[in-house]
Short mmCIF file of C-alpha atoms and ligand atoms in Angstrom, two decimals:
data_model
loop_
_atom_site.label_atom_id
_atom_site.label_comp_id
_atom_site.label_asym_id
_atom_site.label_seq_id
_atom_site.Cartn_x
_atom_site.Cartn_y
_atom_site.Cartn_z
CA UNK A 1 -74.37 120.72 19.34
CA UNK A 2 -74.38 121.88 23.15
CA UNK A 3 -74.92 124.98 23.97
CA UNK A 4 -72.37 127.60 24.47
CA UNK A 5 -70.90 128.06 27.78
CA UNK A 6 -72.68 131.23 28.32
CA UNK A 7 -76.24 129.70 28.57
CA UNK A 8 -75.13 127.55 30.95
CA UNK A 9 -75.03 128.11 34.88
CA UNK A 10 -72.58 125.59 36.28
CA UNK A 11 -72.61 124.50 40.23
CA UNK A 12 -70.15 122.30 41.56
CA UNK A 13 -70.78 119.22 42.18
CA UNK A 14 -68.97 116.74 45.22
CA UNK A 15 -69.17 112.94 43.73
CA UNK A 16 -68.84 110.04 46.13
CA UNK A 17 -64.90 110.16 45.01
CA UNK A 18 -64.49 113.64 45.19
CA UNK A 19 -65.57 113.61 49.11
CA UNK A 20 -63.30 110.81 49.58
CA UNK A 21 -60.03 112.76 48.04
CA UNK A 22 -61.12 115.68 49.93
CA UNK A 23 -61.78 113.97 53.15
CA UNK A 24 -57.91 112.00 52.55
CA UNK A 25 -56.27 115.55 51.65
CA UNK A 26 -57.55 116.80 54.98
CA UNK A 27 -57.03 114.02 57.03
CA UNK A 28 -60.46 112.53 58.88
CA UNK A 29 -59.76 113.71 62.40
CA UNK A 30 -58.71 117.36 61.86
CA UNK A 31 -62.01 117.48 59.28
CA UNK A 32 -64.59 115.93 62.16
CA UNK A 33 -62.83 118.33 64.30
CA UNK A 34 -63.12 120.96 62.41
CA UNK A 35 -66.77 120.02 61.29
CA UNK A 36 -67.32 119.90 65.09
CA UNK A 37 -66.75 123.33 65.46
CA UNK A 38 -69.04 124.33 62.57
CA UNK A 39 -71.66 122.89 63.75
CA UNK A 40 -71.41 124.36 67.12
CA UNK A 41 -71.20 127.33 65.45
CA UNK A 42 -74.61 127.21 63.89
CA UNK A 43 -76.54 125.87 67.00
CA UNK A 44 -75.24 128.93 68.44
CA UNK A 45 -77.06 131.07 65.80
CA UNK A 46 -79.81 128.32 66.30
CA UNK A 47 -82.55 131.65 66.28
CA UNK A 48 -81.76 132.65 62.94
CA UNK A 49 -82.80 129.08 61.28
CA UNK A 50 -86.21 128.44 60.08
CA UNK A 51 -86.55 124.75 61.48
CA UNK A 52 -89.09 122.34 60.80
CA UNK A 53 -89.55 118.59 61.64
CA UNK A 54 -88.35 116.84 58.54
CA UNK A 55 -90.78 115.61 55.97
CA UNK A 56 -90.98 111.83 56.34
CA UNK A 57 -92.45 109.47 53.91
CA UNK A 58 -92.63 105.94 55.41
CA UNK A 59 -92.81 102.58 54.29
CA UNK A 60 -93.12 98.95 55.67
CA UNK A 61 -89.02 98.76 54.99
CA UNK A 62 -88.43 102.22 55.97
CA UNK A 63 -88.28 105.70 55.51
CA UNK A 64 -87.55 108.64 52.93
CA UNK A 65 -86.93 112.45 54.66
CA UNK A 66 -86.09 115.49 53.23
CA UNK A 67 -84.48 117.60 55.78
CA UNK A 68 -84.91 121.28 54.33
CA UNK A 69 -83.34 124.84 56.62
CA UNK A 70 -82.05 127.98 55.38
CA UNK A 71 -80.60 131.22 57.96
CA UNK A 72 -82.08 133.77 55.66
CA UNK A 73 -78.62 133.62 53.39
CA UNK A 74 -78.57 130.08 52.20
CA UNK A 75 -80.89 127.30 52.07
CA UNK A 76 -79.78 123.46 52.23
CA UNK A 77 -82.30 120.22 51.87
CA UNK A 78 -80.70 116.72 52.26
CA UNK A 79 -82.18 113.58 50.72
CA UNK A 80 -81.84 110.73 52.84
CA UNK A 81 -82.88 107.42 53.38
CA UNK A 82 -83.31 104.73 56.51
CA UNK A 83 -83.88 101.44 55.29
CA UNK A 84 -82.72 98.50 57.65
CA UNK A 85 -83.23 95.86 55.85
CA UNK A 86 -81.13 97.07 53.20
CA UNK A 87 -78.16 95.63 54.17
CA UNK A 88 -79.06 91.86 53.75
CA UNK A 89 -79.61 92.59 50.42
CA UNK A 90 -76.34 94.29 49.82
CA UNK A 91 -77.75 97.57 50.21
CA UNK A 92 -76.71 100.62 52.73
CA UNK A 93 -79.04 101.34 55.86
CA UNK A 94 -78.52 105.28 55.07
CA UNK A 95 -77.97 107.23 51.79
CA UNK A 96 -77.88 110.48 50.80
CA UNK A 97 -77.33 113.75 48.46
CA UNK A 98 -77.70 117.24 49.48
CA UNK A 99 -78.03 120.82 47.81
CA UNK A 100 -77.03 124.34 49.02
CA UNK A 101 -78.76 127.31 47.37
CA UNK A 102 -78.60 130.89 48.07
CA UNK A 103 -81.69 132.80 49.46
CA UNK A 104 -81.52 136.12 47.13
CA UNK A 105 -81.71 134.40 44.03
CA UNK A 106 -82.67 131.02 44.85
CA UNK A 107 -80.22 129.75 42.38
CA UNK A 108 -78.20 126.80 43.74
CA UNK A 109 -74.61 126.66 44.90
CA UNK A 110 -73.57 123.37 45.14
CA UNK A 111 -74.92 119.51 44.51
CA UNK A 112 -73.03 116.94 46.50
CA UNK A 113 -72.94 112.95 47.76
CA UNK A 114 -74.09 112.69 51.47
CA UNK A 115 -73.99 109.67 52.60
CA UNK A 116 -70.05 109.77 53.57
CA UNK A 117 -71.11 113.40 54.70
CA UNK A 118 -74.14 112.55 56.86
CA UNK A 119 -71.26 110.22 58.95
CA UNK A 120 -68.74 112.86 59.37
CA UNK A 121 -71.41 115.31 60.07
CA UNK A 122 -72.99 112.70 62.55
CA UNK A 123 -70.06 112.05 64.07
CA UNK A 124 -69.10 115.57 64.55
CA UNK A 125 -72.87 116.13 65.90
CA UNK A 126 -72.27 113.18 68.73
CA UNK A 127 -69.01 114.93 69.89
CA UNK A 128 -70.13 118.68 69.91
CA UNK A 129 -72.74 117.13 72.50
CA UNK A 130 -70.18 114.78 74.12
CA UNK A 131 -68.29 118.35 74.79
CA UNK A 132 -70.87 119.22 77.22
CA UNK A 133 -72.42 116.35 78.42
CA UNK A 134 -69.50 113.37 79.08
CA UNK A 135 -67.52 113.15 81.56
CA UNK A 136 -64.57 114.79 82.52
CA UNK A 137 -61.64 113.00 80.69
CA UNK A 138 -63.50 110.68 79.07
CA UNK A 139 -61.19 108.13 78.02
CA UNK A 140 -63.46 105.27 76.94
CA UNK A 141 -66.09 104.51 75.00
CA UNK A 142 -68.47 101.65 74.09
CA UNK A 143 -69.87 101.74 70.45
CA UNK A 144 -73.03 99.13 70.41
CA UNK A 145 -73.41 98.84 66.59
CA UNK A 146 -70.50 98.42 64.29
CA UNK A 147 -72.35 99.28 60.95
CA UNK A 148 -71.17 101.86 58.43
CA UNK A 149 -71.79 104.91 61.00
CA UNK A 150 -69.43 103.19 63.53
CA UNK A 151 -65.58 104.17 62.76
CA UNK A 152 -66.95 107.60 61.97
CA UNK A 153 -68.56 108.11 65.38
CA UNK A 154 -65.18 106.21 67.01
CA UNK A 155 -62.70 108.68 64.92
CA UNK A 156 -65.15 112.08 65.86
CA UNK A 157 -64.63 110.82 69.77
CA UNK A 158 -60.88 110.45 69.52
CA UNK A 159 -60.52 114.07 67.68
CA UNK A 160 -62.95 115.57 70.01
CA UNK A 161 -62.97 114.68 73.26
CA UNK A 162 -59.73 112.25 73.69
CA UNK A 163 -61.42 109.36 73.61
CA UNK A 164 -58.53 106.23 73.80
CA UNK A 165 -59.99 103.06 74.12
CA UNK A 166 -63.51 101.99 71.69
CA UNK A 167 -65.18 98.86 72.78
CA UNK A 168 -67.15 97.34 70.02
CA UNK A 169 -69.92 95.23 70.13
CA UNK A 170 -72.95 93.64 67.53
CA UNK A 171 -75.59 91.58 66.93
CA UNK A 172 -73.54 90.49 64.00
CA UNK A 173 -70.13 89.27 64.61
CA UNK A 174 -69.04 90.16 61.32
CA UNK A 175 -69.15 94.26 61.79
CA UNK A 176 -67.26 93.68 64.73
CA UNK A 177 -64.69 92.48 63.38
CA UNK A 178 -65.18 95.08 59.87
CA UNK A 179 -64.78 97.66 62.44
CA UNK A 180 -61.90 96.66 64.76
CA UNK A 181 -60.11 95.54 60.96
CA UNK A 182 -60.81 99.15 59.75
CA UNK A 183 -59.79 101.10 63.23
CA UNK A 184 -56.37 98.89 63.56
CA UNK A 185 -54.03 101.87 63.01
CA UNK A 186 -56.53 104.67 64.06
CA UNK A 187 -54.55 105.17 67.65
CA UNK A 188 -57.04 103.88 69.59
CA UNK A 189 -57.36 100.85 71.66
CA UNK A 190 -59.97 98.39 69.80
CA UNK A 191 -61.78 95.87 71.89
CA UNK A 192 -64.11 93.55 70.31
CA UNK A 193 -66.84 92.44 72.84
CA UNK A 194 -69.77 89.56 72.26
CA UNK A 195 -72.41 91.47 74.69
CA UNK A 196 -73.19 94.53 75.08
CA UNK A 197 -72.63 93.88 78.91
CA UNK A 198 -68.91 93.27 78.08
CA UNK A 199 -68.65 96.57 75.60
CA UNK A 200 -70.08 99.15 78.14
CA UNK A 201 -67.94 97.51 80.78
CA UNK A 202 -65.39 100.96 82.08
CA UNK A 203 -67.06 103.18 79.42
CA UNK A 204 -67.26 107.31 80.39
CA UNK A 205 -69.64 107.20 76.75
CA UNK A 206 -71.89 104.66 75.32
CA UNK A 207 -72.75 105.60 71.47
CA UNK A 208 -75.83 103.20 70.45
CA UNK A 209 -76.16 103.19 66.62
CA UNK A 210 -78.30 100.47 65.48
CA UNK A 211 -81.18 99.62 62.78
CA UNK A 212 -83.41 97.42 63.57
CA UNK A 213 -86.93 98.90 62.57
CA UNK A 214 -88.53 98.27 66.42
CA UNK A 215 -88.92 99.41 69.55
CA UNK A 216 -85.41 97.24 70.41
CA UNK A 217 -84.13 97.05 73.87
CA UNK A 218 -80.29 97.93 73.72
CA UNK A 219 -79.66 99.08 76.89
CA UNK A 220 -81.47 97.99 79.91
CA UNK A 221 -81.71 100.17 83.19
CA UNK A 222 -79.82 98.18 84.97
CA UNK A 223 -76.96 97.75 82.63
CA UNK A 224 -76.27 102.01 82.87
CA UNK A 225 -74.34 103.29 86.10
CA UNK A 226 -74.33 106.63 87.11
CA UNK A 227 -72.02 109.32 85.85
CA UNK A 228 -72.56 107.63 81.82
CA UNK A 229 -72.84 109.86 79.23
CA UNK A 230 -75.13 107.98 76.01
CA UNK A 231 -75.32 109.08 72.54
CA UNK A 232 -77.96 107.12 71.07
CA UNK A 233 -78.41 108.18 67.73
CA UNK A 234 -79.83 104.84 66.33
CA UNK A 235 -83.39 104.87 67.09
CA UNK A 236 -84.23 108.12 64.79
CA UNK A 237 -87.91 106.98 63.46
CA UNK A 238 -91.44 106.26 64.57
CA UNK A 239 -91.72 102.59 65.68
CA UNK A 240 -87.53 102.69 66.31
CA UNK A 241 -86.12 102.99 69.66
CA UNK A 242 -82.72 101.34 71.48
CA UNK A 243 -83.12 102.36 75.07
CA UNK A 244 -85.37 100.99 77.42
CA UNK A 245 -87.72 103.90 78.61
CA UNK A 246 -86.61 102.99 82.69
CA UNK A 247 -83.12 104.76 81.85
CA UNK A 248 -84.90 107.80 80.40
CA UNK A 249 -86.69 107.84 83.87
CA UNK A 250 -83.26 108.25 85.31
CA UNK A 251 -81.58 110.24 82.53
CA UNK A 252 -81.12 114.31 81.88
CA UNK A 253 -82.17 114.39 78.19
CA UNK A 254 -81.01 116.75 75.77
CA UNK A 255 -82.49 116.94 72.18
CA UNK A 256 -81.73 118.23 68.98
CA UNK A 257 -85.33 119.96 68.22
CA UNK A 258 -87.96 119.04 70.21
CA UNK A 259 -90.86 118.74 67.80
CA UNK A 260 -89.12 116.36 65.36
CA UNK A 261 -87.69 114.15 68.53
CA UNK A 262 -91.17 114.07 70.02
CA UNK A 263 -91.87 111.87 66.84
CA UNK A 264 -88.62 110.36 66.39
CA UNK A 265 -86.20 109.99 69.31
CA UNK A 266 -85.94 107.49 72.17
CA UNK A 267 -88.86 109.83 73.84
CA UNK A 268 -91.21 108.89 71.48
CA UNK A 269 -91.76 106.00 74.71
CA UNK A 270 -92.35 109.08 76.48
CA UNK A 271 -95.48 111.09 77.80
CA UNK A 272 -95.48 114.41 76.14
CA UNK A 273 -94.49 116.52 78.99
CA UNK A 274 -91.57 114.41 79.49
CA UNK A 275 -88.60 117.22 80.54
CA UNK A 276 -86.02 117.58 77.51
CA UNK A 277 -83.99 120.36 77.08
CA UNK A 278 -82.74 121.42 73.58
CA UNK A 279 -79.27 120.88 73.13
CA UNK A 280 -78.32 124.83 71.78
CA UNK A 281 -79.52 125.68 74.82
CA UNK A 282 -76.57 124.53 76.64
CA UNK A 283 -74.72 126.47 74.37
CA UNK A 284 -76.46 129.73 74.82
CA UNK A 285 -76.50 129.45 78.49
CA UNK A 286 -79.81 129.19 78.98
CA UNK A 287 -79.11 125.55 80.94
CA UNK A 288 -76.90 124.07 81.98
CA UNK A 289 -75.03 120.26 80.21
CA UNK A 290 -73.40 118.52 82.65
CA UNK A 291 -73.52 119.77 86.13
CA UNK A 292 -73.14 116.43 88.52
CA UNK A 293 -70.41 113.72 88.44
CA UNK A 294 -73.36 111.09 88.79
CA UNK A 295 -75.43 112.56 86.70
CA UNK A 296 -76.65 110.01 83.24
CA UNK A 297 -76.74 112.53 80.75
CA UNK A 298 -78.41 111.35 77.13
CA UNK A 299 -77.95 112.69 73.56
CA UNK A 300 -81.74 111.47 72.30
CA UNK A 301 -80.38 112.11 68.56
CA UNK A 302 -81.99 111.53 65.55
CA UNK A 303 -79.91 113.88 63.15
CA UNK A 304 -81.28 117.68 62.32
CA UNK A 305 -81.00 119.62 59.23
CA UNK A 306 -79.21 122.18 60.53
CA UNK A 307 -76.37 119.74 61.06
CA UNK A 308 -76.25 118.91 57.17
CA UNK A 309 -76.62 122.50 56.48
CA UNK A 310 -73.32 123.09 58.12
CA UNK A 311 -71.60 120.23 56.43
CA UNK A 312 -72.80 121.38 53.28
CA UNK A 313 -71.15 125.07 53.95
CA UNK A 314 -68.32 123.81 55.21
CA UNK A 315 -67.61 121.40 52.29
CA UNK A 316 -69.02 124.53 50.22
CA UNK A 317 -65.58 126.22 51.32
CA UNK A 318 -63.00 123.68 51.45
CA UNK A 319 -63.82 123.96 47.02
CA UNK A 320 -61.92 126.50 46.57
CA UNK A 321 -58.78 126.59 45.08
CA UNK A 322 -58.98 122.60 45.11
CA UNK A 323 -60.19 119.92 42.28
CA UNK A 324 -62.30 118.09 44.58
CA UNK A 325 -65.73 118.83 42.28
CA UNK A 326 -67.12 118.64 38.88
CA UNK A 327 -69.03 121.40 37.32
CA UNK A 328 -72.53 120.73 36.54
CA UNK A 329 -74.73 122.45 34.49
CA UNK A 330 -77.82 121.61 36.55
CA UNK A 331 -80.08 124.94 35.72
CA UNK A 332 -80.85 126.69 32.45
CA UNK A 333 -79.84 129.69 32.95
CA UNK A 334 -80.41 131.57 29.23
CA UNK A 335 -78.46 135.12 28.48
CA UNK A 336 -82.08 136.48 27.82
CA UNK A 337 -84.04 135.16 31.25
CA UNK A 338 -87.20 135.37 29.25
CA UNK A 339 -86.40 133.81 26.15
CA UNK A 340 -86.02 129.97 28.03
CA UNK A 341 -87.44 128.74 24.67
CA UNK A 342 -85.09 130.63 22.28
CA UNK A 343 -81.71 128.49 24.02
CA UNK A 344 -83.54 125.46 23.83
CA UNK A 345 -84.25 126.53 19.39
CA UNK A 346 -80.92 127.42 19.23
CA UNK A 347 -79.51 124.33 20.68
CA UNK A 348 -81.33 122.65 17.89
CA UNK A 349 -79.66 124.64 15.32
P1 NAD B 401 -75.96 99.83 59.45
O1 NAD B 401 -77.12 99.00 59.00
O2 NAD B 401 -74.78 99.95 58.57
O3 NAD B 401 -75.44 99.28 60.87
C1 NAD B 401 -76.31 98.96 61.91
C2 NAD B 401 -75.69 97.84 62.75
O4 NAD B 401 -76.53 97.61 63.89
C3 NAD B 401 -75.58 96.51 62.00
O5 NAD B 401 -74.23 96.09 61.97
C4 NAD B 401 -76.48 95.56 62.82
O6 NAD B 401 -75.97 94.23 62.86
C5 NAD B 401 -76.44 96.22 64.19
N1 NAD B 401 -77.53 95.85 65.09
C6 NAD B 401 -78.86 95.70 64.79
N2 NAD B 401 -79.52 95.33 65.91
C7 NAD B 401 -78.61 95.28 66.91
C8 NAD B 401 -78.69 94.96 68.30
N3 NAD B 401 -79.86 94.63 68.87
N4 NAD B 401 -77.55 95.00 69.05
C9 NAD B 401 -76.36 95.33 68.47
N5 NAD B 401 -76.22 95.62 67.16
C10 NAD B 401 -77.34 95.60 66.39
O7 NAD B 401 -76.57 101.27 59.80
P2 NAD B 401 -75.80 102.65 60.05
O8 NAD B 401 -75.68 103.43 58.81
O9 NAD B 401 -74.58 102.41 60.89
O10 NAD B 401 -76.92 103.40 60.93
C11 NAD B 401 -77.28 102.90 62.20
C12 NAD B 401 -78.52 103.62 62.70
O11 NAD B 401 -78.21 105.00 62.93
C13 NAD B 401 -79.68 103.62 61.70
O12 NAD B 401 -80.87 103.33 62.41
C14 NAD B 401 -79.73 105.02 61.15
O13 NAD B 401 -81.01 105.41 60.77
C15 NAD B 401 -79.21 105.81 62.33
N6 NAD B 401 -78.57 107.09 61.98
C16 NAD B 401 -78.83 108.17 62.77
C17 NAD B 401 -78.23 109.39 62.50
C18 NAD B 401 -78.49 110.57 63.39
O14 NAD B 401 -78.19 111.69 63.01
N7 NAD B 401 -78.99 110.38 64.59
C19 NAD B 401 -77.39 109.52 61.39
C20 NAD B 401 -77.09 108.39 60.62
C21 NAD B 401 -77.70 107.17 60.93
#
């Protein structure tokens, strides 16, 4: 027999189809907008985080992180995986789960699927930065790898800044054409390159998203004119890097925190007193984003926890008064806190 409601604690919990109703009941580009904002939010209360460069466990395919943060109210940790190679075996690059808790108890307030939410929340973390750092009216964007973060980080572009036109390009013909296919009625001009030449050709921002577990070359300095804003959020390990370190010479780089990017980011190429400034800085005032017309501006990201802390809240919200969870009873919580032992007799009984 299961035990009676009452010795249960139940959580809600987001399942992969769950996120997707909720995401289609919102609609995707007033949700990345919307996301946008809340993370913006929280890098604006960036002091009252505890932040810590996430806990990596590497392998010769890849990598395993937990990405823990709490602001002294609630605590989050995401689960999340890199894995390259994954994909020729049928197998996603990036997957993930996440957990929001509350400080005063500890107890936990909601499970949920992150994988979907780690490319809305990525997306929405590329165009809070774009805010500051593109161009004036950008209007067009190149997106150099068309795997599964790339509609995501198209769609965030479009809400956020106006983007119009996305110019596509891959190694692999294929998620080209996935992409283009999947963006047809998205309102936004689709061109499907075959170099990357041809894809940054007019663009205001160049998003670089690839996996390829090396220090890859996807951008060469000569290939980047002034003015360009780039949002490489690809190279986001030790040993992983898109941008050859000549543009970085040339670039103003902004960071999400500076001791995890030291180890992870396109800087890694770097010496260590290589000038980044941290990107809630902007926000704060305490320097300035964009302040030249010629200026190369680059978004070194590599994905923060405070980013999937946000997401989590914010998804934490849109619950109520919806369907879009299932409740879980993930903790033993007996009547008689003590007596842990008792429930577990009585269940017997
Ligand atoms: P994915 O495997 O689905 O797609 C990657 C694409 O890159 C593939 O289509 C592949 O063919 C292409 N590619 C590889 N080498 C290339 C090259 N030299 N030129 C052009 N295209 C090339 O992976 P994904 O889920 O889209 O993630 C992409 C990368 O972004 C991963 O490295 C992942 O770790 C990283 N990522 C970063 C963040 C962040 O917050 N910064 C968040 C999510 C994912």
């Amino acid at each position: 027999m299961p035990p009676a409601p009452s010795q249960l604690a139940y959580i809600p919990f987001v399942s992969v189809e769950n996120m997707m109703r909720l995401v289609h009941s919102f609609g995707i580009e007033k949700l990345l907008l919307e996301l946008t904002d809340a993370v913006e939010a929280d890098y604006r209360r960036w002091d009252l985080f505890e932040k810590t460069p996430r806990l990596a466990s590497h392998s010769q395919e890849g990598v395993i992180e937990l990405m823990p943060t709490s602001d002294g109210e609630a605590f989050s940790f995401k689960y999340v995986n890199g894995h390259p190679s994954n994909t020729a075996k049928g197998y996603q690059t990036v997957t993930a789960f996440g957990l929001l808790a509350r400080v005063d108890t500890g107890y936990p307030l909601m499970l949920s699927e992150m994988t979907l939410l780690t490319a809305l929340r990525t997306a929405a973390t590329s165009a809070m930065a774009a805010r500051y750092l593109a161009p004036k009216d950008s209007k067009v964007m190149a997106m150099i790898g068309n795997g599964a973060q790339a509609e995501f980080q198209a769609l965030g572009m479009k809400a956020v800044i106006g983007i119009e036109e996305v110019r596509l390009y891959d190694v692999d013909p294929k998620a080209t054409e996935k992409a283009a296919k999947n963006l047809r009625d998205s309102g936004l001009r689709v061109v499907a390159c075959s170099t990357s030449q041809e894809a940054i050709q007019g663009a205001h921002i160049i998003t670089t998203c690839t996996a390829d577990k090396a220090y890859a070359t996807i951008l060469t300095d000569n290939m980047v004119g002034p003015g360009v804003h780039i949002n490489a959020i690809g190279g986001d390990c030790p040993g992983k890097t898109e941008l050859h370190k000549d543009i970085l010479s040339r670039a103003d780089t902004f960071v999400e925190f500076e001791p995890q990017t030291r180890i992870e980011g396109e800087i890694q190429q770097m010496d260590a007193d290589y000038p980044v400034t941290e990107f809630w800085r902007v926000l704060s005032g305490d320097a300035e984003g964009r302040n030249d017309a010629r200026q190369i501006t680059l978004f070194d990201s590599v994905g923060f926890a405070i980013e999937d802390f946000s997401a989590l809240r914010y998804i934490h919200a849109k619950l109520k008064g919806t369907d879009f969870f299932q409740q879980i009873d993930i903790l033993a919580d007996p009547d008689d806190p003590r007596d842990l032992y008792g429930m577990l007799q009585r269940a017997a009984a």
